[in-house]
Amino acid sequence: MENCLFCKIIAGDIPSAKVYEDENTFAFRDIAPQAPTHVLVVPKKHVSSVAACDELDDQTLAACLKACKKVSELEGLTNGFRVVSNCGEDGCQSVPHLHFHVLGGRKLTDSMA
Ligand code: DGP
């Protein structure tokens, strides 16, 4: 999608530190990491957020979660990790392309909100 930051990253028009890629997903390091591992998993097809996930085919949606698991393995997060997807204004989403934060590498805080 034109003018979407993450679409430009997926296309390689904006550089990123790629961690994983498959047919349906792309994963790269967050520019402002909040944990030793902080990777963003995105579907290659543009949808704005979880609120629009019914615009994605089920295979791609499932591929996003499987990519999160793959990233956890590649990053050696054997002691656990967290997957977060911020949605909309109250969810503090800042980039309107569906993405899953994969966070780990240390004991994370109890707080979810
Ligand atoms: P969210 O606030 O949930 O929409 O998360 C968006 C994340 O995207 C945020 O943690 C910072 C990250 N981010 C923003 N711009 C860039 C960028 O140009 N490159 C990379 N790698 N990450 C970015």
mmCIF file of C-alpha atoms and ligand atoms in Angstrom:
data_model
loop_
_atom_site.group_PDB
_atom_site.id
_atom_site.type_symbol
_atom_site.label_atom_id
_atom_site.label_comp_id
_atom_site.label_asym_id
_atom_site.label_seq_id
_atom_site.Cartn_x
_atom_site.Cartn_y
_atom_site.Cartn_z
ATOM 1 C CA MET A 1 0.000 0.000 0.000
ATOM 2 C CA GLU A 2 1.309 3.420 -0.966
ATOM 3 C CA ASN A 3 2.637 5.497 1.908
ATOM 4 C CA CYS A 4 2.595 2.623 4.407
ATOM 5 C CA LEU A 5 5.868 2.486 6.346
ATOM 6 C CA PHE A 6 5.812 -1.278 6.847
ATOM 7 C CA CYS A 7 4.848 -1.942 3.202
ATOM 8 C CA LYS A 8 7.957 0.062 2.253
ATOM 9 C CA ILE A 9 10.070 -2.015 4.661
ATOM 10 C CA ILE A 10 8.679 -5.260 3.219
ATOM 11 C CA ALA A 11 9.439 -4.014 -0.306
ATOM 12 C CA GLY A 12 12.996 -3.108 0.745
ATOM 13 C CA ASP A 13 12.466 0.577 -0.038
ATOM 14 C CA ILE A 14 13.262 1.391 3.600
ATOM 15 C CA PRO A 15 16.094 -0.638 5.166
ATOM 16 C CA SER A 16 15.428 -2.914 8.129
ATOM 17 C CA ALA A 17 17.202 -5.626 10.084
ATOM 18 C CA LYS A 18 15.423 -8.696 8.740
ATOM 19 C CA VAL A 19 15.097 -11.662 11.103
ATOM 20 C CA TYR A 20 12.800 -13.953 9.118
ATOM 21 C CA GLU A 21 10.770 -14.034 5.914
ATOM 22 C CA ASP A 22 8.445 -16.488 4.248
ATOM 23 C CA GLU A 23 5.822 -16.386 1.528
ATOM 24 C CA ASN A 24 3.288 -14.507 3.636
ATOM 25 C CA THR A 25 5.201 -12.763 6.413
ATOM 26 C CA PHE A 26 8.211 -10.557 7.095
ATOM 27 C CA ALA A 27 9.945 -10.063 10.465
ATOM 28 C CA PHE A 28 12.427 -7.340 11.373
ATOM 29 C CA ARG A 29 13.918 -5.698 14.461
ATOM 30 C CA ASP A 30 11.977 -2.869 16.057
ATOM 31 C CA ILE A 31 13.763 0.462 15.677
ATOM 32 C CA ALA A 32 13.207 1.245 19.385
ATOM 33 C CA PRO A 33 13.607 -2.098 21.164
ATOM 34 C CA GLN A 34 11.924 -2.503 24.548
ATOM 35 C CA ALA A 35 13.580 -5.838 25.344
ATOM 36 C CA PRO A 36 16.785 -7.629 24.274
ATOM 37 C CA THR A 37 14.709 -9.258 21.537
ATOM 38 C CA HIS A 38 12.059 -6.996 20.019
ATOM 39 C CA VAL A 39 11.005 -8.139 16.574
ATOM 40 C CA LEU A 40 7.992 -7.091 14.512
ATOM 41 C CA VAL A 41 6.159 -9.755 12.505
ATOM 42 C CA VAL A 42 3.957 -8.406 9.725
ATOM 43 C CA PRO A 43 1.847 -9.932 6.964
ATOM 44 C CA LYS A 44 3.117 -8.987 3.510
ATOM 45 C CA LYS A 45 -0.438 -8.152 2.519
ATOM 46 C CA HIS A 46 -1.487 -4.794 3.915
ATOM 47 C CA VAL A 47 -4.234 -4.760 6.516
ATOM 48 C CA SER A 48 -4.413 -2.023 9.104
ATOM 49 C CA SER A 49 -4.737 -3.973 12.359
ATOM 50 C CA VAL A 50 -6.344 -6.893 14.162
ATOM 51 C CA ALA A 51 -9.608 -4.985 13.762
ATOM 52 C CA ALA A 52 -9.312 -5.578 10.005
ATOM 53 C CA CYS A 53 -7.941 -9.120 10.177
ATOM 54 C CA ASP A 54 -10.973 -10.540 8.388
ATOM 55 C CA GLU A 55 -9.506 -8.883 5.267
ATOM 56 C CA LEU A 56 -6.690 -11.454 5.463
ATOM 57 C CA ASP A 57 -7.024 -15.043 4.333
ATOM 58 C CA ASP A 58 -6.819 -17.578 7.158
ATOM 59 C CA GLN A 59 -3.534 -19.002 5.884
ATOM 60 C CA THR A 60 -1.788 -15.634 6.114
ATOM 61 C CA LEU A 61 -3.268 -14.914 9.521
ATOM 62 C CA ALA A 62 -2.050 -18.266 10.828
ATOM 63 C CA ALA A 63 1.322 -17.677 9.171
ATOM 64 C CA CYS A 64 1.774 -14.545 11.305
ATOM 65 C CA LEU A 65 1.548 -16.520 14.561
ATOM 66 C CA LYS A 66 3.723 -19.292 13.165
ATOM 67 C CA ALA A 67 6.282 -16.661 12.183
ATOM 68 C CA CYS A 68 6.222 -15.359 15.774
ATOM 69 C CA LYS A 69 7.057 -18.859 16.951
ATOM 70 C CA LYS A 70 9.806 -19.145 14.325
ATOM 71 C CA VAL A 71 11.298 -15.822 15.465
ATOM 72 C CA SER A 72 11.284 -17.030 19.081
ATOM 73 C CA GLU A 73 13.262 -20.074 17.982
ATOM 74 C CA LEU A 74 15.701 -18.073 15.866
ATOM 75 C CA GLU A 75 16.252 -15.682 18.784
ATOM 76 C CA GLY A 76 16.706 -18.521 21.284
ATOM 77 C CA LEU A 77 13.796 -17.478 23.498
ATOM 78 C CA THR A 78 13.609 -20.890 25.151
ATOM 79 C CA ASN A 79 12.496 -19.477 28.511
ATOM 80 C CA GLY A 80 9.409 -17.739 27.126
ATOM 81 C CA PHE A 81 8.413 -14.579 25.301
ATOM 82 C CA ARG A 82 5.463 -12.234 24.719
ATOM 83 C CA VAL A 83 3.471 -11.494 21.557
ATOM 84 C CA VAL A 84 1.600 -8.170 21.461
ATOM 85 C CA SER A 85 -0.496 -6.519 18.779
ATOM 86 C CA ASN A 86 -1.565 -2.956 19.517
ATOM 87 C CA CYS A 87 -4.828 -1.990 17.845
ATOM 88 C CA GLY A 88 -6.200 1.467 17.241
ATOM 89 C CA GLU A 89 -5.972 4.608 19.306
ATOM 90 C CA ASP A 90 -6.731 3.118 22.732
ATOM 91 C CA GLY A 91 -4.319 0.294 21.962
ATOM 92 C CA CYS A 92 -1.614 2.897 21.197
ATOM 93 C CA GLN A 93 -1.024 1.577 17.682
ATOM 94 C CA SER A 94 1.334 3.963 15.879
ATOM 95 C CA VAL A 95 1.847 2.188 12.538
ATOM 96 C CA PRO A 96 -1.400 1.199 10.777
ATOM 97 C CA HIS A 97 -0.142 -2.069 9.249
ATOM 98 C CA LEU A 98 -0.979 -5.194 11.280
ATOM 99 C CA HIS A 99 2.060 -6.249 13.284
ATOM 100 C CA PHE A 100 2.939 -8.515 16.169
ATOM 101 C CA HIS A 101 5.655 -7.490 18.606
ATOM 102 C CA VAL A 102 7.748 -10.483 19.716
ATOM 103 C CA LEU A 103 9.449 -9.529 22.984
ATOM 104 C CA GLY A 104 11.845 -11.548 25.078
ATOM 105 C CA GLY A 105 15.373 -12.158 26.218
ATOM 106 C CA ARG A 106 14.701 -11.148 29.814
ATOM 107 C CA LYS A 107 11.941 -11.536 32.409
ATOM 108 C CA LEU A 108 9.209 -9.172 31.176
ATOM 109 C CA THR A 109 7.037 -7.080 33.487
ATOM 110 C CA ASP A 110 3.729 -8.417 34.829
ATOM 111 C CA SER A 111 1.897 -5.377 33.516
ATOM 112 C CA MET A 112 -0.116 -5.814 30.332
ATOM 113 C CA ALA A 113 -1.632 -2.334 30.333
HETATM 114 P P1 DGP B 1 2.913 0.104 17.480
HETATM 115 O O1 DGP B 1 3.102 1.254 18.406
HETATM 116 O O2 DGP B 1 2.325 -1.122 18.143
HETATM 117 O O3 DGP B 1 2.146 0.520 16.235
HETATM 118 O O4 DGP B 1 4.365 -0.342 17.037
HETATM 119 C C1 DGP B 1 5.049 0.233 15.972
HETATM 120 C C2 DGP B 1 6.496 -0.092 16.168
HETATM 121 O O5 DGP B 1 7.163 0.180 14.960
HETATM 122 C C3 DGP B 1 7.201 0.710 17.256
HETATM 123 O O6 DGP B 1 7.586 -0.161 18.317
HETATM 124 C C4 DGP B 1 8.414 1.310 16.574
HETATM 125 C C5 DGP B 1 8.475 0.561 15.264
HETATM 126 N N1 DGP B 1 8.934 1.369 14.146
HETATM 127 C C6 DGP B 1 8.451 2.580 13.761
HETATM 128 N N2 DGP B 1 9.104 3.019 12.671
HETATM 129 C C7 DGP B 1 10.018 2.051 12.366
HETATM 130 C C8 DGP B 1 10.997 1.924 11.333
HETATM 131 O O7 DGP B 1 11.165 2.773 10.445
HETATM 132 N N3 DGP B 1 11.757 0.788 11.346
HETATM 133 C C9 DGP B 1 11.600 -0.179 12.296
HETATM 134 N N4 DGP B 1 12.403 -1.233 12.230
HETATM 135 N N5 DGP B 1 10.682 -0.092 13.268
HETATM 136 C C10 DGP B 1 9.900 1.008 13.307
#
